[in-house]
């Protein structure tokens, strides 16, 4: 998966490399306006996200407007217009988890990863999100990493859980 080295602006070299990769990925696709979603899926499937230049490149290849491609990418929740981390950590901030110490668990994750919800670590290994409720309130506080749920979390268990993904 080609990812930029940081979550900030892409360097010229990174932009150039991504442009080359996108061109290679969409080259085999038939130049047809019905292929917008297919092209977006192909690029994201390969790179893990949709770099800014990909919209113009896909539009030019399929002979449609850039706004049509961008509109499709932002309409469907399956598409990411920013780099995705290798592992997404989701901390529950719902009431049931909160009263059982959910905030302390979230703080432990923030301290361990040195990021706040909505951010990725600079190496894109972890991202952190706050979620309203996972629907597993009896297990709270709940922490979810990728698709794996961890119940009865404590700040002390955070290190062990994240270690599984390091
Ligand atoms: S409040 Fe945390 S899972 Fe429902």
PDB file of C-alpha atoms and ligand atoms in Angstrom:
ATOM      1  CA  UNK A   1       0.000   0.000   0.000  1.00  0.00           C
ATOM      2  CA  UNK A   2       1.492   3.337  -1.012  1.00  0.00           C
ATOM      3  CA  UNK A   3       1.038   5.824   1.793  1.00  0.00           C
ATOM      4  CA  UNK A   4       2.690   9.194   2.316  1.00  0.00           C
ATOM      5  CA  UNK A   5       5.220   9.242   5.099  1.00  0.00           C
ATOM      6  CA  UNK A   6       3.294  11.720   7.227  1.00  0.00           C
ATOM      7  CA  UNK A   7      -0.272  12.868   7.619  1.00  0.00           C
ATOM      8  CA  UNK A   8       0.678  16.366   6.466  1.00  0.00           C
ATOM      9  CA  UNK A   9       1.144  17.653   2.937  1.00  0.00           C
ATOM     10  CA  UNK A  10       2.584  15.244   0.400  1.00  0.00           C
ATOM     11  CA  UNK A  11       6.122  15.888  -0.768  1.00  0.00           C
ATOM     12  CA  UNK A  12       6.754  16.422  -4.504  1.00  0.00           C
ATOM     13  CA  UNK A  13       8.300  12.964  -4.732  1.00  0.00           C
ATOM     14  CA  UNK A  14       5.311  11.345  -3.005  1.00  0.00           C
ATOM     15  CA  UNK A  15       2.888  13.186  -5.300  1.00  0.00           C
ATOM     16  CA  UNK A  16       4.803  12.093  -8.370  1.00  0.00           C
ATOM     17  CA  UNK A  17       4.968   8.478  -7.228  1.00  0.00           C
ATOM     18  CA  UNK A  18       1.242   8.419  -6.465  1.00  0.00           C
ATOM     19  CA  UNK A  19       0.420   9.977  -9.864  1.00  0.00           C
ATOM     20  CA  UNK A  20       2.447   7.283 -11.593  1.00  0.00           C
ATOM     21  CA  UNK A  21       0.749   4.521  -9.618  1.00  0.00           C
ATOM     22  CA  UNK A  22      -2.733   5.919 -10.305  1.00  0.00           C
ATOM     23  CA  UNK A  23      -1.953   6.142 -14.039  1.00  0.00           C
ATOM     24  CA  UNK A  24      -0.856   2.491 -14.047  1.00  0.00           C
ATOM     25  CA  UNK A  25      -3.941   1.370 -12.114  1.00  0.00           C
ATOM     26  CA  UNK A  26      -6.506   3.087 -14.335  1.00  0.00           C
ATOM     27  CA  UNK A  27      -4.750   2.520 -17.675  1.00  0.00           C
ATOM     28  CA  UNK A  28      -6.438  -0.860 -18.343  1.00  0.00           C
ATOM     29  CA  UNK A  29      -9.935   0.543 -17.668  1.00  0.00           C
ATOM     30  CA  UNK A  30     -12.211   1.173 -20.640  1.00  0.00           C
ATOM     31  CA  UNK A  31     -12.664   4.910 -21.287  1.00  0.00           C
ATOM     32  CA  UNK A  32     -16.308   4.931 -20.316  1.00  0.00           C
ATOM     33  CA  UNK A  33     -18.195   7.237 -17.943  1.00  0.00           C
ATOM     34  CA  UNK A  34     -19.834   4.203 -16.316  1.00  0.00           C
ATOM     35  CA  UNK A  35     -16.425   3.234 -14.926  1.00  0.00           C
ATOM     36  CA  UNK A  36     -16.117   6.046 -12.371  1.00  0.00           C
ATOM     37  CA  UNK A  37     -16.862   3.844  -9.345  1.00  0.00           C
ATOM     38  CA  UNK A  38     -14.785   0.996 -10.751  1.00  0.00           C
ATOM     39  CA  UNK A  39     -11.822   3.355 -11.167  1.00  0.00           C
ATOM     40  CA  UNK A  40     -12.199   4.762  -7.652  1.00  0.00           C
ATOM     41  CA  UNK A  41     -12.391   1.239  -6.217  1.00  0.00           C
ATOM     42  CA  UNK A  42      -9.355   0.151  -8.212  1.00  0.00           C
ATOM     43  CA  UNK A  43      -7.227   3.080  -7.009  1.00  0.00           C
ATOM     44  CA  UNK A  44      -8.313   2.765  -3.398  1.00  0.00           C
ATOM     45  CA  UNK A  45      -7.943  -1.012  -3.503  1.00  0.00           C
ATOM     46  CA  UNK A  46      -4.325  -0.557  -4.504  1.00  0.00           C
ATOM     47  CA  UNK A  47      -3.306   2.547  -2.534  1.00  0.00           C
ATOM     48  CA  UNK A  48      -5.668   2.351   0.446  1.00  0.00           C
ATOM     49  CA  UNK A  49      -7.010   5.865  -0.227  1.00  0.00           C
ATOM     50  CA  UNK A  50      -7.658   8.351  -3.031  1.00  0.00           C
ATOM     51  CA  UNK A  51      -4.868  10.909  -3.468  1.00  0.00           C
ATOM     52  CA  UNK A  52      -5.921  14.440  -4.565  1.00  0.00           C
ATOM     53  CA  UNK A  53      -4.624  14.100  -8.142  1.00  0.00           C
ATOM     54  CA  UNK A  54      -6.494  10.815  -8.654  1.00  0.00           C
ATOM     55  CA  UNK A  55      -9.793  12.621  -9.285  1.00  0.00           C
ATOM     56  CA  UNK A  56      -8.411  14.643 -12.194  1.00  0.00           C
ATOM     57  CA  UNK A  57      -6.542  11.627 -13.564  1.00  0.00           C
ATOM     58  CA  UNK A  58      -9.628   9.400 -13.467  1.00  0.00           C
ATOM     59  CA  UNK A  59     -11.780  12.169 -14.984  1.00  0.00           C
ATOM     60  CA  UNK A  60      -9.345  12.679 -17.820  1.00  0.00           C
ATOM     61  CA  UNK A  61      -9.062   8.936 -18.497  1.00  0.00           C
ATOM     62  CA  UNK A  62     -12.830   8.350 -18.468  1.00  0.00           C
ATOM     63  CA  UNK A  63     -13.607  11.656 -20.228  1.00  0.00           C
ATOM     64  CA  UNK A  64     -15.902  12.926 -17.496  1.00  0.00           C
ATOM     65  CA  UNK A  65     -15.658  16.028 -15.298  1.00  0.00           C
ATOM     66  CA  UNK A  66     -13.429  16.072 -12.238  1.00  0.00           C
ATOM     67  CA  UNK A  67     -16.385  17.201 -10.137  1.00  0.00           C
ATOM     68  CA  UNK A  68     -18.312  14.085 -11.203  1.00  0.00           C
ATOM     69  CA  UNK A  69     -15.482  11.858  -9.971  1.00  0.00           C
ATOM     70  CA  UNK A  70     -15.012  13.844  -6.770  1.00  0.00           C
ATOM     71  CA  UNK A  71     -18.768  13.848  -6.181  1.00  0.00           C
ATOM     72  CA  UNK A  72     -18.921  10.059  -6.450  1.00  0.00           C
ATOM     73  CA  UNK A  73     -15.942   9.641  -4.118  1.00  0.00           C
ATOM     74  CA  UNK A  74     -17.408  11.877  -1.434  1.00  0.00           C
ATOM     75  CA  UNK A  75     -20.945  10.479  -1.774  1.00  0.00           C
ATOM     76  CA  UNK A  76     -20.005   6.908  -0.875  1.00  0.00           C
ATOM     77  CA  UNK A  77     -18.711   6.272   2.641  1.00  0.00           C
ATOM     78  CA  UNK A  78     -16.461   3.463   1.327  1.00  0.00           C
ATOM     79  CA  UNK A  79     -14.030   5.968  -0.216  1.00  0.00           C
ATOM     80  CA  UNK A  80     -11.286   7.727   1.712  1.00  0.00           C
ATOM     81  CA  UNK A  81      -9.825  11.016   0.527  1.00  0.00           C
ATOM     82  CA  UNK A  82      -7.185  11.071   3.244  1.00  0.00           C
ATOM     83  CA  UNK A  83      -4.582   8.412   4.054  1.00  0.00           C
ATOM     84  CA  UNK A  84      -5.847   5.574   6.231  1.00  0.00           C
ATOM     85  CA  UNK A  85      -3.794   4.166   9.083  1.00  0.00           C
ATOM     86  CA  UNK A  86      -2.867   0.489   9.154  1.00  0.00           C
ATOM     87  CA  UNK A  87      -4.914   0.079  12.350  1.00  0.00           C
ATOM     88  CA  UNK A  88      -7.860   2.172  13.483  1.00  0.00           C
ATOM     89  CA  UNK A  89      -8.375   2.402  17.240  1.00  0.00           C
ATOM     90  CA  UNK A  90     -11.899   3.386  18.259  1.00  0.00           C
ATOM     91  CA  UNK A  91     -12.648   4.392  21.826  1.00  0.00           C
ATOM     92  CA  UNK A  92     -16.233   4.437  23.036  1.00  0.00           C
ATOM     93  CA  UNK A  93     -17.394   7.677  24.602  1.00  0.00           C
ATOM     94  CA  UNK A  94     -20.992   6.547  25.224  1.00  0.00           C
ATOM     95  CA  UNK A  95     -22.573   7.022  28.628  1.00  0.00           C
ATOM     96  CA  UNK A  96     -22.261   3.415  29.824  1.00  0.00           C
ATOM     97  CA  UNK A  97     -18.562   3.299  28.937  1.00  0.00           C
ATOM     98  CA  UNK A  98     -17.988   6.802  30.265  1.00  0.00           C
ATOM     99  CA  UNK A  99     -19.271   6.023  33.758  1.00  0.00           C
ATOM    100  CA  UNK A 100     -17.030   2.955  33.869  1.00  0.00           C
ATOM    101  CA  UNK A 101     -13.872   4.867  33.032  1.00  0.00           C
ATOM    102  CA  UNK A 102     -14.004   5.219  29.244  1.00  0.00           C
ATOM    103  CA  UNK A 103     -12.369   8.658  29.371  1.00  0.00           C
ATOM    104  CA  UNK A 104      -9.389   7.266  31.276  1.00  0.00           C
ATOM    105  CA  UNK A 105      -9.017   4.522  28.655  1.00  0.00           C
ATOM    106  CA  UNK A 106      -9.160   7.117  25.872  1.00  0.00           C
ATOM    107  CA  UNK A 107      -6.553   9.226  27.677  1.00  0.00           C
ATOM    108  CA  UNK A 108      -4.279   6.192  27.957  1.00  0.00           C
ATOM    109  CA  UNK A 109      -4.567   5.594  24.195  1.00  0.00           C
ATOM    110  CA  UNK A 110      -3.916   9.278  23.474  1.00  0.00           C
ATOM    111  CA  UNK A 111      -0.821   9.244  25.680  1.00  0.00           C
ATOM    112  CA  UNK A 112       0.462   5.967  24.249  1.00  0.00           C
ATOM    113  CA  UNK A 113       0.035   7.046  20.608  1.00  0.00           C
ATOM    114  CA  UNK A 114       0.606  10.748  21.177  1.00  0.00           C
ATOM    115  CA  UNK A 115      -2.395  11.704  19.051  1.00  0.00           C
ATOM    116  CA  UNK A 116      -5.950  12.907  19.652  1.00  0.00           C
ATOM    117  CA  UNK A 117      -9.165  11.529  18.103  1.00  0.00           C
ATOM    118  CA  UNK A 118      -9.277  12.316  14.389  1.00  0.00           C
ATOM    119  CA  UNK A 119      -5.509  12.016  13.971  1.00  0.00           C
ATOM    120  CA  UNK A 120      -3.141   9.323  12.707  1.00  0.00           C
ATOM    121  CA  UNK A 121       0.320   8.585  14.036  1.00  0.00           C
ATOM    122  CA  UNK A 122       3.001  10.075  11.731  1.00  0.00           C
ATOM    123  CA  UNK A 123       3.978   6.581  10.521  1.00  0.00           C
ATOM    124  CA  UNK A 124       0.299   5.835   9.753  1.00  0.00           C
ATOM    125  CA  UNK A 125       0.417   2.726  11.902  1.00  0.00           C
ATOM    126  CA  UNK A 126      -2.489   3.851  14.104  1.00  0.00           C
ATOM    127  CA  UNK A 127      -5.424   6.204  13.837  1.00  0.00           C
ATOM    128  CA  UNK A 128      -7.724   7.178  16.694  1.00  0.00           C
ATOM    129  CA  UNK A 129     -11.454   7.820  16.627  1.00  0.00           C
ATOM    130  CA  UNK A 130     -14.060   8.411  19.286  1.00  0.00           C
ATOM    131  CA  UNK A 131     -17.329   6.500  18.795  1.00  0.00           C
ATOM    132  CA  UNK A 132     -20.681   7.274  20.456  1.00  0.00           C
ATOM    133  CA  UNK A 133     -21.600   3.647  21.259  1.00  0.00           C
ATOM    134  CA  UNK A 134     -20.698   0.222  19.885  1.00  0.00           C
ATOM    135  CA  UNK A 135     -23.893  -1.360  21.196  1.00  0.00           C
ATOM    136  CA  UNK A 136     -21.942  -3.522  23.637  1.00  0.00           C
ATOM    137  CA  UNK A 137     -22.531  -1.327  26.685  1.00  0.00           C
ATOM    138  CA  UNK A 138     -22.501  -4.231  29.178  1.00  0.00           C
ATOM    139  CA  UNK A 139     -18.847  -4.818  28.234  1.00  0.00           C
ATOM    140  CA  UNK A 140     -17.737  -1.224  28.794  1.00  0.00           C
ATOM    141  CA  UNK A 141     -15.427   0.454  28.652  1.00  0.00           C
ATOM    142  CA  UNK A 142     -15.031  -0.809  25.092  1.00  0.00           C
ATOM    143  CA  UNK A 143     -12.073  -0.266  22.792  1.00  0.00           C
ATOM    144  CA  UNK A 144     -12.133  -1.542  19.198  1.00  0.00           C
ATOM    145  CA  UNK A 145      -9.034  -2.022  17.075  1.00  0.00           C
ATOM    146  CA  UNK A 146      -9.870  -2.658  13.431  1.00  0.00           C
ATOM    147  CA  UNK A 147     -12.681  -5.228  13.790  1.00  0.00           C
ATOM    148  CA  UNK A 148     -11.611  -6.620  17.189  1.00  0.00           C
ATOM    149  CA  UNK A 149     -13.516  -5.467  20.295  1.00  0.00           C
ATOM    150  CA  UNK A 150     -11.893  -5.341  23.749  1.00  0.00           C
ATOM    151  CA  UNK A 151     -14.283  -5.093  26.714  1.00  0.00           C
ATOM    152  CA  UNK A 152     -13.767  -4.133  30.353  1.00  0.00           C
ATOM    153  CA  UNK A 153     -10.835  -1.996  29.315  1.00  0.00           C
ATOM    154  CA  UNK A 154      -8.621  -0.216  31.796  1.00  0.00           C
ATOM    155  CA  UNK A 155      -5.786   2.231  31.153  1.00  0.00           C
ATOM    156  CA  UNK A 156      -3.400  -0.533  32.223  1.00  0.00           C
ATOM    157  CA  UNK A 157      -4.626  -2.895  29.464  1.00  0.00           C
ATOM    158  CA  UNK A 158      -4.142  -0.335  26.675  1.00  0.00           C
ATOM    159  CA  UNK A 159      -0.428  -0.995  26.212  1.00  0.00           C
ATOM    160  CA  UNK A 160      -0.983  -4.766  25.947  1.00  0.00           C
ATOM    161  CA  UNK A 161      -3.782  -4.385  23.395  1.00  0.00           C
ATOM    162  CA  UNK A 162      -1.850  -1.947  21.177  1.00  0.00           C
ATOM    163  CA  UNK A 163       1.227  -4.138  21.445  1.00  0.00           C
ATOM    164  CA  UNK A 164      -0.688  -6.841  19.537  1.00  0.00           C
ATOM    165  CA  UNK A 165      -0.707  -4.534  16.509  1.00  0.00           C
ATOM    166  CA  UNK A 166       2.835  -3.196  16.696  1.00  0.00           C
TER     167      UNK A 166
HETATM  168  S1  LIG B   1     -21.686   3.115  25.669  1.00  0.00           S
HETATM  169 FE1  LIG B   1     -19.885   2.084  25.076  1.00  0.00          FE
HETATM  170  S2  LIG B   1     -20.585   0.383  23.976  1.00  0.00           S
HETATM  171 FE2  LIG B   1     -22.388   1.477  24.472  1.00  0.00          FE
END
